[in-house]
């Protein structure tokens, strides 16, 4: 399969956005970062928090998911061209391996894993991968209309908040102590010792339907995968940005999307601000894809894009590395900086770490074709121990 360089570069760039968004979770907790007022940040650090939340949170994981779907279809089409036997079986093995990696990642390294959910979405999509482009186009349209409908319905939720500010403050105090002072296994089993207020609120609202809710959340990722498949089938990345009618529109909508995502700062109604954030996160993600494609096609020879490409080619390995580094910096078994009023410093540190990852990936790619986890993933996909890996 001939690699599409702009896709590799975009994948590398999306890892930057994911790393920045994950910084809030590394530093304040999976749920704790939603209660930022109880960390008592000063004005500068609170400004960095809002900058990350508006620019990065919720708008780069969709890009990663879209590229997962794109690569899945490209791999399937490549297998068909090469007349590889049982291509769907190989793709299923790939998804199962990613599920395994995601489970180990979530249990032993970091609870904010995205790979397990992506693997589930792959398992949903793979049985239909041989269907025509029109099928995926309509699944994508219906899927995003459904997401928009859910956002609109949430505007009419008039239920009273289940948690008060005292509950949130207590939770933040407990997880700050746990993640900055607890042992490795204390942190890994934190849910058994500290009740997550978000889960309590969901249990209060959903009752016995909690399990179905989590399945529903996973299936919400499927439209991003099918959108990626559509981009593959219609060869969108191979075309000039000037040939695609709606690309400029989404680029122009980037400022509007940023204003929409910032609505929680100036709209007191949480239902409205959350609905706007959900909608404009998707629009912003598509806008970023279009803008990146335009910049790549305009300044393709720039060394920064080479770094994005090299990092994108080993995105799985680099994503795992980010989790290891992030937890070692913030959690107690590392530097123990969790919850501290130093977000501006950790933000700059994460930017530097990402740049070092680009340098490392560029050096590594001179000698080896696949990253460590990428190599193992290919072994499981093709069920072969020896996969050509040298340059």
XYZ file of C-alpha atoms in Angstrom:
391
model
C 0.000 0.000 0.000
C 1.482 3.313 -1.083
C 1.487 5.684 1.860
C -0.301 9.003 1.516
C 2.123 11.423 3.100
C -0.391 14.102 4.026
C -2.327 11.497 6.028
C 0.831 10.443 7.889
C 1.551 14.102 8.633
C -2.015 14.757 9.795
C -1.874 11.695 12.045
C 1.327 13.024 13.592
C -0.227 16.451 14.047
C -3.343 14.958 15.652
C -1.105 13.273 18.233
C 0.029 16.746 19.291
C -3.560 17.825 19.887
C -4.371 14.608 21.740
C -1.278 15.017 23.942
C -2.309 18.581 24.810
C -5.923 17.577 25.556
C -4.737 14.622 27.646
C -2.560 16.971 29.686
C -5.705 18.149 31.492
C -6.519 14.560 32.433
C -2.931 13.744 33.405
C -2.783 16.804 35.664
C -6.320 16.989 37.063
C -7.897 13.550 36.579
C -10.313 11.916 34.161
C -13.290 13.528 35.921
C -11.405 15.995 38.106
C -10.502 18.246 35.177
C -14.217 19.040 34.829
C -14.158 20.601 38.308
C -11.225 22.905 37.670
C -12.543 25.651 39.966
C -11.717 23.437 42.963
C -8.011 23.332 42.029
C -7.787 27.101 42.686
C -5.524 27.921 39.741
C -4.128 31.426 39.373
C -5.100 33.609 36.393
C -2.250 32.495 34.087
C -2.727 28.770 34.673
C -6.498 29.099 34.396
C -5.991 30.888 31.067
C -3.845 27.981 29.823
C -6.574 25.583 30.991
C -9.227 27.400 28.942
C -6.857 27.640 25.959
C -6.312 23.854 25.965
C -9.976 23.088 26.576
C -11.220 25.294 23.746
C -8.530 24.614 21.126
C -7.677 20.948 21.722
C -10.226 19.085 23.862
C -12.744 17.112 21.837
C -11.404 18.216 18.444
C -8.328 16.052 17.894
C -9.543 12.620 18.972
C -12.178 12.799 16.190
C -9.351 13.448 13.710
C -7.509 10.376 15.004
C -10.702 8.297 14.705
C -11.342 9.531 11.154
C -7.793 8.544 10.202
C -8.296 5.112 11.798
C -11.259 4.562 9.488
C -9.321 5.923 6.516
C -6.353 3.598 7.146
C -8.641 0.629 7.751
C -10.221 1.034 4.312
C -6.876 1.693 2.587
C -5.458 -1.486 4.118
C -8.509 -3.477 2.989
C -8.276 -2.089 -0.553
C -4.551 -2.898 -0.631
C -5.238 -6.491 0.445
C -7.847 -6.829 -2.294
C -5.444 -5.468 -4.922
C -2.750 -7.930 -3.817
C -5.374 -10.732 -3.688
C -4.581 -11.471 -0.045
C -6.731 -14.311 1.263
C -9.365 -13.584 3.922
C -8.721 -9.839 4.280
C -11.525 -9.318 6.779
C -10.111 -12.018 9.054
C -6.801 -10.172 9.058
C -8.539 -6.890 9.863
C -10.417 -8.573 12.706
C -7.123 -9.834 14.137
C -5.824 -6.288 13.899
C -8.823 -4.959 15.817
C -8.525 -7.660 18.488
C -4.846 -6.854 18.989
C -5.665 -3.156 19.381
C -8.336 -4.129 21.909
C -5.735 -6.104 23.841
C -3.234 -3.244 23.726
C -5.939 -0.790 24.783
C -6.974 -2.967 27.735
C -3.383 -3.333 28.957
C -2.788 0.376 28.430
C -5.893 1.341 30.442
C -5.148 -1.062 33.299
C -1.394 -0.765 33.724
C -0.504 2.705 32.368
C -3.338 5.209 32.061
C -7.102 5.139 32.447
C -7.719 7.592 29.577
C -7.107 5.011 26.822
C -8.793 5.503 23.426
C -7.567 2.354 21.650
C -10.116 -0.021 23.189
C -13.038 2.099 21.971
C -11.477 2.441 18.537
C -11.032 -1.342 18.364
C -14.729 -1.829 19.166
C -15.631 0.591 16.372
C -13.382 -1.372 14.008
C -15.186 -4.597 14.933
C -18.500 -2.905 14.124
C -17.297 -1.593 10.750
C -15.191 -4.503 9.441
C -18.102 -6.851 8.550
C -19.407 -4.137 6.191
C -16.035 -3.018 4.780
C -16.702 -4.554 1.350
C -19.923 -2.583 0.811
C -20.134 0.301 -1.630
C -19.201 3.890 -0.848
C -22.839 4.981 -0.792
C -23.491 2.796 2.263
C -20.726 4.490 4.268
C -21.821 7.916 3.074
C -25.334 7.400 4.423
C -24.135 5.808 7.671
C -21.925 8.874 8.191
C -24.748 11.323 7.471
C -27.236 9.477 9.677
C -24.629 9.081 12.427
C -23.786 12.768 12.623
C -27.467 13.774 12.371
C -28.087 11.449 15.326
C -25.249 13.049 17.339
C -26.668 16.494 16.546
C -30.161 15.343 17.555
C -28.868 14.072 20.902
C -27.210 17.459 21.489
C -30.476 19.274 20.724
C -32.523 16.957 22.967
C -30.089 17.611 25.841
C -31.067 21.303 25.678
C -34.434 20.397 27.179
C -33.043 18.496 30.181
C -34.525 20.344 33.158
C -33.398 17.951 35.910
C -31.687 19.413 38.954
C -27.935 18.765 39.412
C -27.325 15.604 41.434
C -24.013 16.851 42.873
C -23.365 19.982 44.871
C -20.127 21.962 44.978
C -19.188 20.348 48.285
C -19.256 16.866 46.692
C -17.010 18.066 43.866
C -14.562 19.762 46.254
C -14.322 16.603 48.367
C -13.666 14.478 45.297
C -10.930 16.828 44.040
C -9.250 16.814 47.458
C -9.304 12.993 47.557
C -7.898 12.428 44.087
C -5.217 15.096 44.599
C -4.018 13.164 47.629
C -4.277 9.817 45.855
C -2.506 10.766 42.613
C 0.221 12.869 44.248
C 0.944 10.621 47.257
C -0.554 7.147 46.634
C 1.296 4.085 45.409
C 1.225 2.800 41.847
C -1.442 0.208 42.715
C -3.468 2.738 44.706
C -3.711 4.847 41.547
C -4.480 1.881 39.322
C -7.366 0.885 41.645
C -8.544 4.404 42.454
C -12.159 3.651 41.447
C -12.374 1.085 44.252
C -11.339 3.668 46.855
C -12.830 6.955 45.636
C -16.312 7.266 44.150
C -16.311 9.160 40.866
C -19.013 11.868 41.095
C -19.675 11.699 37.358
C -20.427 7.983 37.600
C -22.649 8.624 40.623
C -24.594 11.233 38.666
C -24.933 8.908 35.681
C -26.125 6.054 37.914
C -28.703 8.385 39.441
C -29.999 9.409 36.002
C -29.738 6.089 34.138
C -30.088 3.419 36.809
C -29.964 -0.058 35.266
C -29.312 1.396 31.797
C -25.693 2.327 32.652
C -24.222 -0.592 30.683
C -26.209 0.313 27.595
C -25.032 3.908 27.927
C -21.363 2.908 27.673
C -22.134 0.757 24.621
C -23.944 3.755 23.133
C -20.904 6.000 23.749
C -18.629 3.528 21.947
C -21.009 3.349 18.975
C -20.960 7.150 18.780
C -17.412 6.819 17.400
C -18.564 4.765 14.406
C -19.566 7.795 12.238
C -16.000 9.093 12.493
C -14.706 5.774 11.170
C -17.206 5.718 8.330
C -16.292 9.320 7.475
C -12.671 8.187 7.219
C -13.747 5.359 4.914
C -15.613 7.877 2.730
C -12.493 10.057 2.517
C -10.589 6.949 1.393
C -13.176 5.857 -1.173
C -13.527 9.331 -2.708
C -9.724 9.899 -2.614
C -10.216 13.193 -0.796
C -6.671 13.464 0.503
C -5.224 12.828 -2.950
C -7.144 15.764 -4.452
C -6.093 19.404 -4.342
C -7.801 21.369 -1.584
C -9.005 23.778 -4.262
C -10.966 20.973 -5.939
C -13.111 20.212 -2.880
C -16.092 22.523 -2.571
C -16.710 22.544 1.160
C -13.117 22.585 2.402
C -12.814 26.368 2.394
C -16.153 26.647 4.196
C -14.915 24.505 7.086
C -11.670 26.498 7.234
C -13.691 29.712 7.516
C -15.796 28.083 10.260
C -12.769 27.512 12.508
C -13.108 30.898 14.311
C -16.869 30.344 14.656
C -16.222 26.884 16.115
C -13.755 28.273 18.648
C -16.345 30.821 19.773
C -18.940 28.036 20.035
C -16.613 25.838 22.092
C -15.849 28.747 24.422
C -19.560 29.243 25.170
C -19.187 27.703 28.648
C -17.325 30.898 29.589
C -20.212 33.214 28.727
C -23.363 31.046 28.814
C -24.461 30.010 32.295
C -26.820 27.261 31.071
C -24.696 24.086 31.044
C -27.044 22.233 28.684
C -26.659 24.917 26.011
C -22.884 25.267 26.387
C -22.333 21.496 26.350
C -24.526 21.114 23.260
C -22.601 23.877 21.483
C -19.284 22.322 22.511
C -20.302 18.905 21.141
C -21.462 20.348 17.824
C -18.590 22.751 17.266
C -15.949 20.200 18.344
C -16.919 18.150 15.286
C -16.963 21.195 12.997
C -13.595 22.316 14.368
C -12.082 18.849 13.827
C -13.131 18.904 10.154
C -11.900 22.487 9.863
C -8.496 21.488 11.236
C -8.294 18.620 8.715
C -9.071 20.961 5.818
C -6.685 23.667 7.033
C -3.892 21.149 7.574
C -4.377 19.728 4.090
C -4.227 23.243 2.622
C -1.040 24.120 4.530
C 0.558 20.775 3.657
C -0.149 21.191 -0.059
C 1.132 24.777 0.058
C 4.277 24.229 2.175
C 4.894 20.517 1.631
C 8.705 20.764 1.726
C 8.784 22.400 5.159
C 10.821 20.397 7.679
C 7.977 20.571 10.217
C 5.768 18.473 7.943
C 8.547 15.879 7.611
C 8.568 15.614 11.395
C 4.778 15.217 11.482
C 5.022 12.491 8.823
C 7.691 10.508 10.642
C 5.815 10.710 13.918
C 2.548 9.763 12.211
C 4.095 6.605 10.763
C 4.682 5.294 14.275
C 1.693 6.939 15.966
C 0.736 3.877 18.040
C 4.174 3.632 19.646
C 4.323 7.399 20.186
C 0.822 7.499 21.697
C 1.837 4.868 24.252
C 5.061 6.761 24.953
C 3.047 9.911 25.676
C 0.996 8.037 28.276
C 4.098 6.685 30.009
C 5.793 10.100 30.059
C 2.631 11.941 31.120
C 2.002 9.662 34.098
C 5.655 9.720 35.162
C 5.610 13.520 35.235
C 2.269 13.975 37.016
C 1.638 10.869 39.136
C 3.113 10.042 42.529
C 5.362 7.223 41.269
C 7.078 9.846 39.115
C 7.498 13.538 39.888
C 4.130 13.745 41.663
C 3.018 17.073 40.149
C -0.667 16.088 39.951
C -3.102 18.910 40.721
C -0.463 21.549 41.294
C -0.837 25.144 40.130
C 1.820 24.777 37.404
C -0.198 24.115 34.250
C 1.756 26.664 32.214
C 4.975 24.779 33.002
C 3.550 21.342 32.236
C 2.018 22.710 29.028
C 5.419 23.995 27.847
C 7.031 20.722 28.959
C 4.537 18.692 26.925
C 5.194 20.856 23.853
C 8.939 20.220 24.280
C 8.342 16.475 24.751
C 6.314 16.367 21.545
C 9.109 18.139 19.630
C 11.583 15.587 21.006
C 9.243 12.823 19.844
C 9.342 14.305 16.337
C 13.149 14.291 16.438
C 13.216 10.718 17.753
C 10.742 9.515 15.100
C 12.730 11.214 12.329
C 15.952 9.533 13.513
C 14.250 6.150 13.959
C 12.675 6.275 10.491
C 16.127 6.549 8.907
C 16.906 2.978 9.932
C 13.631 1.139 10.525
C 10.396 1.161 8.576
C 7.972 0.367 11.422
C 7.744 1.484 15.028
C 7.919 -1.258 17.713
C 4.154 -1.551 18.244
C 3.451 -1.024 14.556
C 5.694 -3.996 13.790
C 3.904 -6.213 16.316
C 0.540 -5.027 14.968
C 1.540 -6.125 11.454
C 2.638 -9.500 12.837
C -0.810 -10.057 14.337
C -2.580 -8.720 11.249
C -0.788 -10.982 8.777
C -0.039 -13.760 11.297
C 3.633 -13.740 10.322
C 6.642 -13.431 12.594
C 8.929 -11.968 9.944
C 7.749 -8.691 8.455
C 10.181 -6.648 6.395
C 11.179 -3.788 8.669
C 14.451 -2.352 7.405
C 14.788 0.677 5.186
